[in-house]
Short mmCIF file of C-alpha atoms in Angstrom, two decimals:
data_model
loop_
_atom_site.label_atom_id
_atom_site.label_comp_id
_atom_site.label_asym_id
_atom_site.label_seq_id
_atom_site.Cartn_x
_atom_site.Cartn_y
_atom_site.Cartn_z
CA MET H 7 66.28 97.33 123.92
CA GLN H 8 65.14 96.14 121.38
CA PRO H 9 67.02 93.70 118.48
CA GLY H 10 67.38 95.31 115.58
CA PRO H 11 64.99 93.61 112.59
CA ASP H 12 65.37 90.00 111.25
CA ILE H 13 66.01 89.83 108.21
CA ILE H 14 63.35 89.84 105.75
CA GLY H 15 63.06 87.19 102.65
CA LYS H 16 62.15 89.06 99.38
CA GLU H 17 59.47 91.29 98.34
CA ASN H 18 58.63 89.67 94.77
CA THR H 19 59.40 92.67 93.34
CA VAL H 20 58.36 91.86 89.42
CA LEU H 21 59.68 93.84 85.89
CA ILE H 22 56.85 95.37 84.18
CA LYS H 23 58.66 97.22 81.48
CA GLY H 24 62.14 95.08 79.11
CA SER H 25 61.81 92.05 78.62
CA LEU H 26 64.30 89.28 79.92
CA PRO H 27 67.39 87.50 79.14
CA PHE H 28 68.56 90.92 78.33
CA GLY H 29 69.56 89.91 73.95
CA ARG H 30 72.99 91.00 74.88
CA SER H 31 76.38 90.24 76.65
CA ILE H 32 76.95 92.54 79.36
CA SER H 33 80.42 93.50 79.66
CA ARG H 34 80.12 96.88 81.43
CA VAL H 35 78.22 97.83 84.21
CA LEU H 36 77.23 100.54 85.78
CA VAL H 37 75.68 101.31 88.80
CA VAL H 38 74.25 104.71 90.20
CA GLN H 39 73.08 104.95 93.68
CA LEU H 40 73.16 108.79 94.47
CA GLY H 41 72.14 108.53 97.59
CA ASP H 42 73.34 109.71 101.27
CA ILE H 43 76.39 107.13 103.00
CA GLY H 44 74.20 105.19 104.23
CA ASP H 45 72.17 104.21 101.12
CA VAL H 46 75.62 103.49 99.01
CA VAL H 47 76.71 101.83 102.77
CA SER H 48 73.36 99.80 102.15
CA ALA H 49 73.66 99.38 98.72
CA THR H 50 76.59 97.20 98.80
CA PRO H 51 75.14 93.11 98.92
CA ALA H 52 73.52 94.18 94.83
CA PHE H 53 77.68 95.62 94.29
CA ARG H 54 78.05 92.08 95.14
CA ALA H 55 75.25 90.22 93.76
CA ILE H 56 76.44 92.50 90.47
CA ARG H 57 79.54 90.82 90.00
CA GLU H 58 78.92 87.30 91.19
CA ASN H 59 76.13 87.29 88.22
CA PHE H 60 78.01 88.77 85.75
CA PRO H 61 81.78 87.03 86.80
CA GLN H 62 83.78 88.86 83.39
CA ALA H 63 82.15 92.21 83.73
CA ALA H 64 83.82 95.53 84.32
CA VAL H 65 81.46 96.32 87.50
CA ALA H 66 81.77 100.55 88.60
CA VAL H 67 79.32 103.00 90.46
CA LEU H 68 78.88 106.32 90.39
CA VAL H 69 78.54 108.30 93.92
CA ARG H 70 77.72 111.11 95.34
CA GLU H 71 81.06 113.03 95.91
CA GLY H 72 83.25 112.13 99.06
CA PHE H 73 81.88 109.00 99.27
CA GLY H 74 83.67 106.86 97.22
CA GLY H 75 86.24 105.98 99.85
CA LEU H 76 84.34 103.62 101.49
CA LEU H 77 83.94 101.77 98.05
CA GLU H 78 87.86 101.58 97.06
CA ASP H 79 88.67 98.55 98.86
CA ASP H 80 86.28 96.63 97.70
CA PRO H 81 87.74 93.44 95.61
CA GLY H 82 83.93 93.19 93.87
CA LEU H 83 84.20 97.18 91.81
CA ASP H 84 86.85 98.05 88.64
CA ARG H 85 85.88 101.39 89.29
CA ILE H 86 84.32 104.11 90.68
CA PHE H 87 82.72 107.49 89.48
CA ASP H 88 81.72 110.56 91.85
CA VAL H 89 79.41 113.26 91.40
CA ARG H 90 81.52 116.12 92.03
CA LYS H 91 80.48 119.81 92.89
CA ARG H 92 82.95 122.83 92.14
CA PRO H 93 81.83 126.41 93.45
CA GLY H 94 80.68 128.26 90.59
CA LEU H 95 77.63 128.56 88.58
CA LEU H 96 79.75 127.62 85.29
CA THR H 97 81.51 125.32 87.25
CA ASP H 98 78.83 123.38 89.49
CA TRP H 99 76.41 123.66 87.10
CA ILE H 100 77.89 123.37 83.17
CA LEU H 101 81.37 122.03 83.60
CA GLU H 102 80.98 119.27 86.17
CA PRO H 103 78.57 117.43 84.43
CA LEU H 104 80.42 117.66 81.09
CA ARG H 105 82.84 116.32 82.22
CA LEU H 106 81.13 113.55 83.77
CA ILE H 107 79.07 111.88 81.12
CA ARG H 108 82.21 112.02 78.60
CA GLU H 109 84.14 110.12 80.92
CA LEU H 110 80.61 107.78 81.60
CA ARG H 111 80.04 107.42 77.86
CA ARG H 112 83.70 106.65 76.97
CA GLN H 113 83.05 103.40 79.73
CA ARG H 114 80.54 102.40 76.75
CA PHE H 115 78.32 100.72 78.91
CA ASP H 116 76.07 98.12 78.15
CA LEU H 117 73.94 98.11 81.26
CA VAL H 118 72.92 101.18 83.82
CA ILE H 119 70.78 100.60 87.31
CA ASP H 120 69.55 103.00 88.80
CA LEU H 121 69.15 102.01 92.84
CA ARG H 122 67.52 105.32 93.71
CA ALA H 123 64.69 107.11 93.07
CA ASP H 124 65.97 111.22 91.90
CA ASP H 125 65.98 112.80 89.58
CA ARG H 126 69.79 113.20 88.86
CA GLY H 127 69.88 109.25 89.05
CA THR H 128 67.62 108.85 85.88
CA TYR H 129 69.77 111.62 83.67
CA MET H 130 72.60 110.29 84.59
CA SER H 131 71.11 106.37 83.35
CA LEU H 132 70.73 107.50 80.45
CA VAL H 133 73.31 109.75 79.69
CA SER H 134 75.84 107.10 80.22
CA GLY H 135 74.57 104.74 76.65
CA ALA H 136 73.87 102.57 77.83
CA SER H 137 71.21 100.55 75.58
CA ILE H 138 69.70 98.80 78.93
CA ARG H 139 68.54 100.85 81.51
CA ALA H 140 66.40 99.75 85.17
CA ALA H 141 65.23 100.85 87.61
CA MET H 142 62.29 101.07 90.33
CA ARG H 143 59.21 102.71 89.22
CA TYR H 144 58.23 104.95 92.07
CA GLY H 145 54.54 106.37 91.56
CA HIS H 146 55.12 109.73 92.82
CA MET H 147 58.08 110.45 89.41
CA PRO H 148 55.89 109.34 86.14
CA TRP H 149 58.41 111.02 84.31
CA ARG H 150 60.88 108.31 85.35
CA ASP H 151 59.32 106.01 83.77
CA PHE H 152 60.75 107.20 80.10
CA PHE H 153 64.10 106.85 80.11
CA TYR H 154 64.45 103.11 81.45
CA THR H 155 63.99 99.78 79.13
CA HIS H 156 63.20 97.23 82.61
CA LEU H 157 61.37 98.51 85.48
CA VAL H 158 60.43 97.16 88.50
CA VAL H 159 57.56 97.45 91.32
CA PRO H 160 56.88 95.65 94.61
CA PRO H 161 53.86 93.80 95.07
CA GLU H 162 52.35 97.24 97.17
CA PRO H 163 54.01 100.28 96.01
CA ASP H 164 53.18 102.56 98.12
CA LYS H 165 54.86 100.26 100.94
CA ARG H 166 58.62 100.31 101.65
CA ILE H 167 60.25 97.49 100.82
CA ARG H 168 61.66 96.62 105.06
CA GLY H 169 65.55 96.79 105.27
CA ALA H 170 67.60 99.34 103.22
CA ALA H 171 69.90 96.71 102.02
CA PHE H 172 66.69 94.53 100.40
CA GLN H 173 65.18 98.11 98.99
CA SER H 174 68.84 97.90 96.77
CA LEU H 175 68.11 94.02 95.70
CA ASP H 176 64.69 94.31 95.05
CA VAL H 177 66.06 96.64 92.47
CA ILE H 178 67.82 93.94 90.35
CA ARG H 179 66.71 90.93 91.57
CA PRO H 180 63.97 90.74 88.76
CA LEU H 181 66.21 91.25 86.12
CA GLY H 182 67.12 87.35 87.08
CA ILE H 183 70.32 89.09 89.68
CA ASP H 184 70.54 88.19 93.31
CA THR H 185 72.66 86.96 95.86
CA ALA H 186 73.03 84.64 99.02
CA ASP H 187 74.63 86.84 101.22
CA PRO H 188 72.28 89.77 101.26
CA VAL H 189 75.23 91.46 104.38
CA PRO H 190 75.96 94.68 103.63
CA ARG H 191 80.02 94.99 103.70
CA LEU H 192 82.67 96.96 103.40
CA TYR H 193 86.12 96.06 102.62
CA VAL H 194 89.05 98.20 104.11
CA SER H 195 93.47 97.78 103.65
CA GLU H 196 95.87 96.61 106.12
CA GLU H 197 97.97 99.43 105.00
CA THR H 198 94.14 102.15 105.97
CA LEU H 199 94.22 99.74 109.10
CA GLU H 200 97.88 100.21 110.75
CA ARG H 201 97.57 104.70 109.24
CA VAL H 202 94.97 104.07 112.46
CA ARG H 203 96.10 102.04 114.23
CA HIS H 204 99.05 104.66 115.21
CA LEU H 205 96.34 107.46 114.84
CA LEU H 206 94.93 106.26 118.52
CA PRO H 207 97.14 106.56 120.51
CA GLU H 208 98.86 109.70 119.05
CA ARG H 209 95.64 111.43 119.19
CA GLY H 210 95.24 110.10 122.76
CA ALA H 211 92.99 107.01 122.19
CA ALA H 212 94.79 104.00 122.66
CA GLY H 213 92.58 101.60 123.98
CA ASN H 214 93.98 99.52 127.00
CA ALA H 215 93.58 95.62 127.44
CA ARG H 216 89.38 95.88 126.93
CA GLY H 217 88.77 97.99 124.53
CA ARG H 218 87.64 101.70 123.06
CA VAL H 219 84.36 102.00 121.97
CA THR H 220 82.90 104.60 119.33
CA ILE H 221 80.11 107.18 120.22
CA ASN H 222 78.61 109.18 116.84
CA PRO H 223 76.50 111.92 118.64
CA PHE H 224 75.49 113.19 115.55
CA ALA H 225 72.86 113.03 112.67
CA ARG H 226 72.47 115.39 109.30
CA TRP H 227 69.40 115.84 111.13
CA LYS H 228 69.17 117.45 114.01
CA TYR H 229 65.69 115.63 114.90
CA LYS H 230 67.45 112.55 114.57
CA GLU H 231 70.12 113.40 117.61
CA TRP H 232 69.58 113.40 121.37
CA ASP H 233 70.22 116.17 123.92
CA TYR H 234 75.08 116.44 124.07
CA GLY H 235 74.54 117.54 127.87
CA LYS H 236 73.62 113.44 128.17
CA TRP H 237 75.27 111.91 125.88
CA ALA H 238 78.47 113.35 128.02
CA GLU H 239 77.08 112.40 131.18
CA VAL H 240 76.73 108.72 129.68
CA ILE H 241 80.12 108.50 128.32
CA ARG H 242 81.63 109.48 131.18
CA TRP H 243 79.41 107.21 133.29
CA MET H 244 81.44 104.64 130.50
CA GLY H 245 84.86 105.85 130.53
CA LYS H 246 83.96 105.13 134.66
CA GLU H 247 82.49 102.06 134.86
CA THR H 248 82.17 99.88 131.91
CA GLY H 249 86.24 99.29 131.02
CA TYR H 250 85.89 100.90 127.71
CA VAL H 251 87.75 103.77 126.22
CA PRO H 252 85.22 106.05 124.25
CA VAL H 253 85.68 107.95 121.84
CA LEU H 254 83.86 110.05 119.84
CA VAL H 255 83.14 110.26 115.80
CA GLY H 256 81.86 112.18 113.59
CA SER H 257 82.60 114.83 110.83
CA ARG H 258 84.38 118.03 109.97
CA ASP H 259 81.29 119.96 110.58
CA GLU H 260 80.70 117.92 114.00
CA GLN H 261 84.18 119.05 114.82
CA GLU H 262 83.15 121.87 117.32
CA ALA H 263 80.54 120.35 118.88
CA ALA H 264 82.43 116.51 119.45
CA ALA H 265 84.70 118.45 121.34
CA ARG H 266 82.35 120.38 124.03
CA ILE H 267 81.21 117.19 124.51
CA ALA H 268 84.69 115.30 124.91
CA ALA H 269 85.95 117.85 127.69
CA ALA H 270 82.74 117.61 129.56
CA ALA H 271 82.71 113.38 129.13
CA GLY H 272 86.26 113.83 129.90
CA ALA H 273 86.85 111.47 126.48
CA VAL H 274 88.70 111.19 123.32
CA SER H 275 87.04 113.14 120.37
CA LEU H 276 88.48 112.46 117.01
CA ALA H 277 85.66 114.31 114.69
CA GLY H 278 87.09 115.52 111.93
CA LYS H 279 90.34 113.84 111.75
CA THR H 280 89.71 111.37 109.91
CA SER H 281 88.46 110.94 106.36
CA LEU H 282 85.57 108.70 105.45
CA LYS H 283 88.00 105.60 104.68
CA GLU H 284 89.27 105.73 108.05
CA LEU H 285 86.49 106.24 109.68
CA ALA H 286 86.01 103.37 108.88
CA ALA H 287 88.92 101.55 109.74
CA LEU H 288 88.54 102.92 112.87
CA LEU H 289 85.14 101.66 113.61
CA SER H 290 86.34 98.40 112.39
CA LEU H 291 88.37 98.19 115.35
CA SER H 292 86.07 99.00 118.14
CA ALA H 293 85.16 96.57 120.78
CA PHE H 294 81.15 98.39 119.65
CA HIS H 295 79.00 101.37 118.49
CA VAL H 296 76.97 103.34 120.48
CA GLY H 297 74.59 106.84 118.46
CA VAL H 298 71.88 107.88 117.06
CA ASP H 299 70.75 107.51 113.58
CA SER H 300 73.36 108.28 110.67
CA ALA H 301 75.27 106.86 108.43
CA ALA H 302 77.90 105.54 111.15
CA PRO H 303 75.60 102.41 112.38
CA HIS H 304 75.28 100.99 108.63
CA ILE H 305 79.67 101.20 108.48
CA ALA H 306 80.00 99.36 111.60
CA ALA H 307 78.11 96.68 111.18
CA ALA H 308 79.45 97.46 107.35
CA VAL H 309 83.26 96.41 109.06
CA GLY H 310 81.55 93.89 111.09
CA THR H 311 80.93 95.83 114.66
CA ALA H 312 78.72 95.50 116.91
CA THR H 313 75.96 98.76 117.11
CA ILE H 314 73.79 99.18 119.19
CA THR H 315 71.70 102.46 118.38
CA ILE H 316 69.09 105.48 119.75
CA TYR H 317 65.93 105.41 117.38
CA GLY H 318 63.77 108.72 117.26
CA PRO H 319 61.38 109.73 114.86
CA THR H 320 62.54 106.89 112.16
CA ASP H 321 62.04 103.51 111.98
CA TRP H 322 64.21 101.28 113.08
CA ARG H 323 62.82 98.50 110.24
CA ASP H 324 63.65 100.09 107.74
CA TRP H 325 66.72 101.84 108.23
CA ALA H 326 68.64 99.66 111.79
CA PRO H 327 71.39 96.68 111.63
CA GLU H 328 70.57 93.80 111.20
CA GLY H 329 71.65 90.43 113.11
CA LYS H 330 72.16 89.94 116.50
CA ASN H 331 74.49 92.00 116.96
CA HIS H 332 72.91 94.90 116.48
CA ARG H 333 70.56 96.63 119.41
CA ILE H 334 67.80 99.84 119.55
CA ILE H 335 67.42 102.22 121.86
CA ARG H 336 63.86 103.23 121.08
CA PRO H 337 61.18 105.76 123.68
CA ARG H 338 58.11 104.85 124.42
CA ARG H 339 55.32 106.33 123.52
CA ASP H 340 53.33 104.77 120.89
CA CYS H 341 54.29 107.67 118.62
CA VAL H 342 57.10 106.16 118.03
CA PRO H 343 57.86 106.02 115.19
CA CYS H 344 56.12 108.81 113.45
CA ARG H 345 58.15 109.04 110.16
CA GLU H 346 58.51 112.69 110.93
CA LYS H 347 60.81 115.37 110.23
CA GLY H 348 60.84 116.52 114.33
CA CYS H 349 56.82 116.70 116.34
CA ARG H 350 54.90 119.37 114.22
CA GLY H 351 57.53 120.37 111.88
CA GLU H 352 59.60 122.15 114.17
CA GLY H 353 62.90 119.92 112.99
CA ARG H 354 62.34 118.52 116.82
CA SER H 355 61.60 114.82 118.75
CA GLU H 356 60.11 114.61 122.03
CA CYS H 357 60.49 111.67 122.08
CA LEU H 358 63.98 111.97 121.98
CA GLU H 359 64.07 114.59 124.54
CA GLY H 360 62.34 112.75 127.25
CA LEU H 361 64.43 109.47 127.34
CA GLY H 362 66.82 109.99 130.29
CA THR H 363 70.18 108.74 130.38
CA ASP H 364 69.22 106.30 132.73
CA GLU H 365 66.84 104.36 130.90
CA VAL H 366 70.67 104.76 127.76
CA ILE H 367 72.74 103.83 131.11
CA GLY H 368 70.31 100.57 131.46
CA GLU H 369 69.92 99.41 127.16
CA ILE H 370 74.12 99.47 127.66
CA GLU H 371 74.84 97.70 130.15
CA ALA H 372 72.41 94.93 128.88
CA PHE H 373 74.09 95.32 125.10
CA ILE H 374 77.23 94.27 126.98
CA ARG H 375 76.35 91.32 128.55
CA SER H 376 74.65 90.38 125.63
CA LEU H 377 78.20 90.04 123.60
CA SER H 378 80.33 89.09 126.51
CA GLN H 379 78.07 85.87 126.12
CA GLY H 380 78.45 84.84 122.74
CA ALA H 381 81.00 84.11 120.94
CA GLY H 382 84.46 86.00 121.68
CA GLY H 383 82.57 88.79 124.20
CA ALA H 384 83.53 92.58 123.33
CA SER H 385 86.52 93.21 123.10
CA GLY H 386 87.91 95.94 120.07
CA ALA H 387 91.70 95.58 118.56
#
């Protein structure tokens, strides 16, 4: 079992375009993060830094549709906008973008910060109407440089900044925006917690004196996943030997696969039964979370729940939750991590296929012991 990556220091990104101070008062800020769920969660320290540095400003974020629920209870955010998709060429490509553009321009933003390198974020930053637009410079997309007034660059542009949260923070640090608290954090309202507490017994996941453990075997990309049959063996073992109640989680698209795993393991599945906000609440009520490299470990860590995550070809040093209560399991192969999308581009990872159930069970046992020896032990509400 490998510990999660240590929290690293600043990467000393530097400002290469634009000047400071901004030359005008900042009363309205828009932060653009159009990445996946894990990217949004990892950006929360940057949101917090912006709020701390502009305490009187209205701070809004722009995320992909469906992700805003995770941020609704964040006390540092005043408004959440989302990029929606609606079926139909006219709606998706013309009407919805126009609606969003009108709404953004109506806010009269002074500053927009784009935390992601893609064309859509660049476009939305430009059309927002903000006179100050900042982003990281990426060499493979030089055309973006013309649309920003302020650009920052890492000291070694060809190397990835270690730690997902620091990738966002290092966009804003050269702008004089920083925080002493770089840990990703999500907020869950008591109303949402109560709703989930009532849902659990209805779905057969009431837990016991020791608590429940959430398990997510699913990832957006199959090359990150571990064999479902092996998952069933591990989950069956957890239910019989650890004293915890195992509960599978996942999206609506993963509901059928989760039901099959749960049936084989004699466990409960809540996959597809919760909203994203309710999933965050469920994870916060868990003793710990077990899964693969996906959004769930990021959410779990951000609500204060310990995690143990299986990594294959992806680099855990870039993406794993940080801190002493987070651990990783990785195959013992020289090629790990290869950072490829599966072996030979086939979408399957031999390193994960060779990872045995006994090894994973042993790692989870050691993880449980480490949590039990810590303050408060491993228990769930």
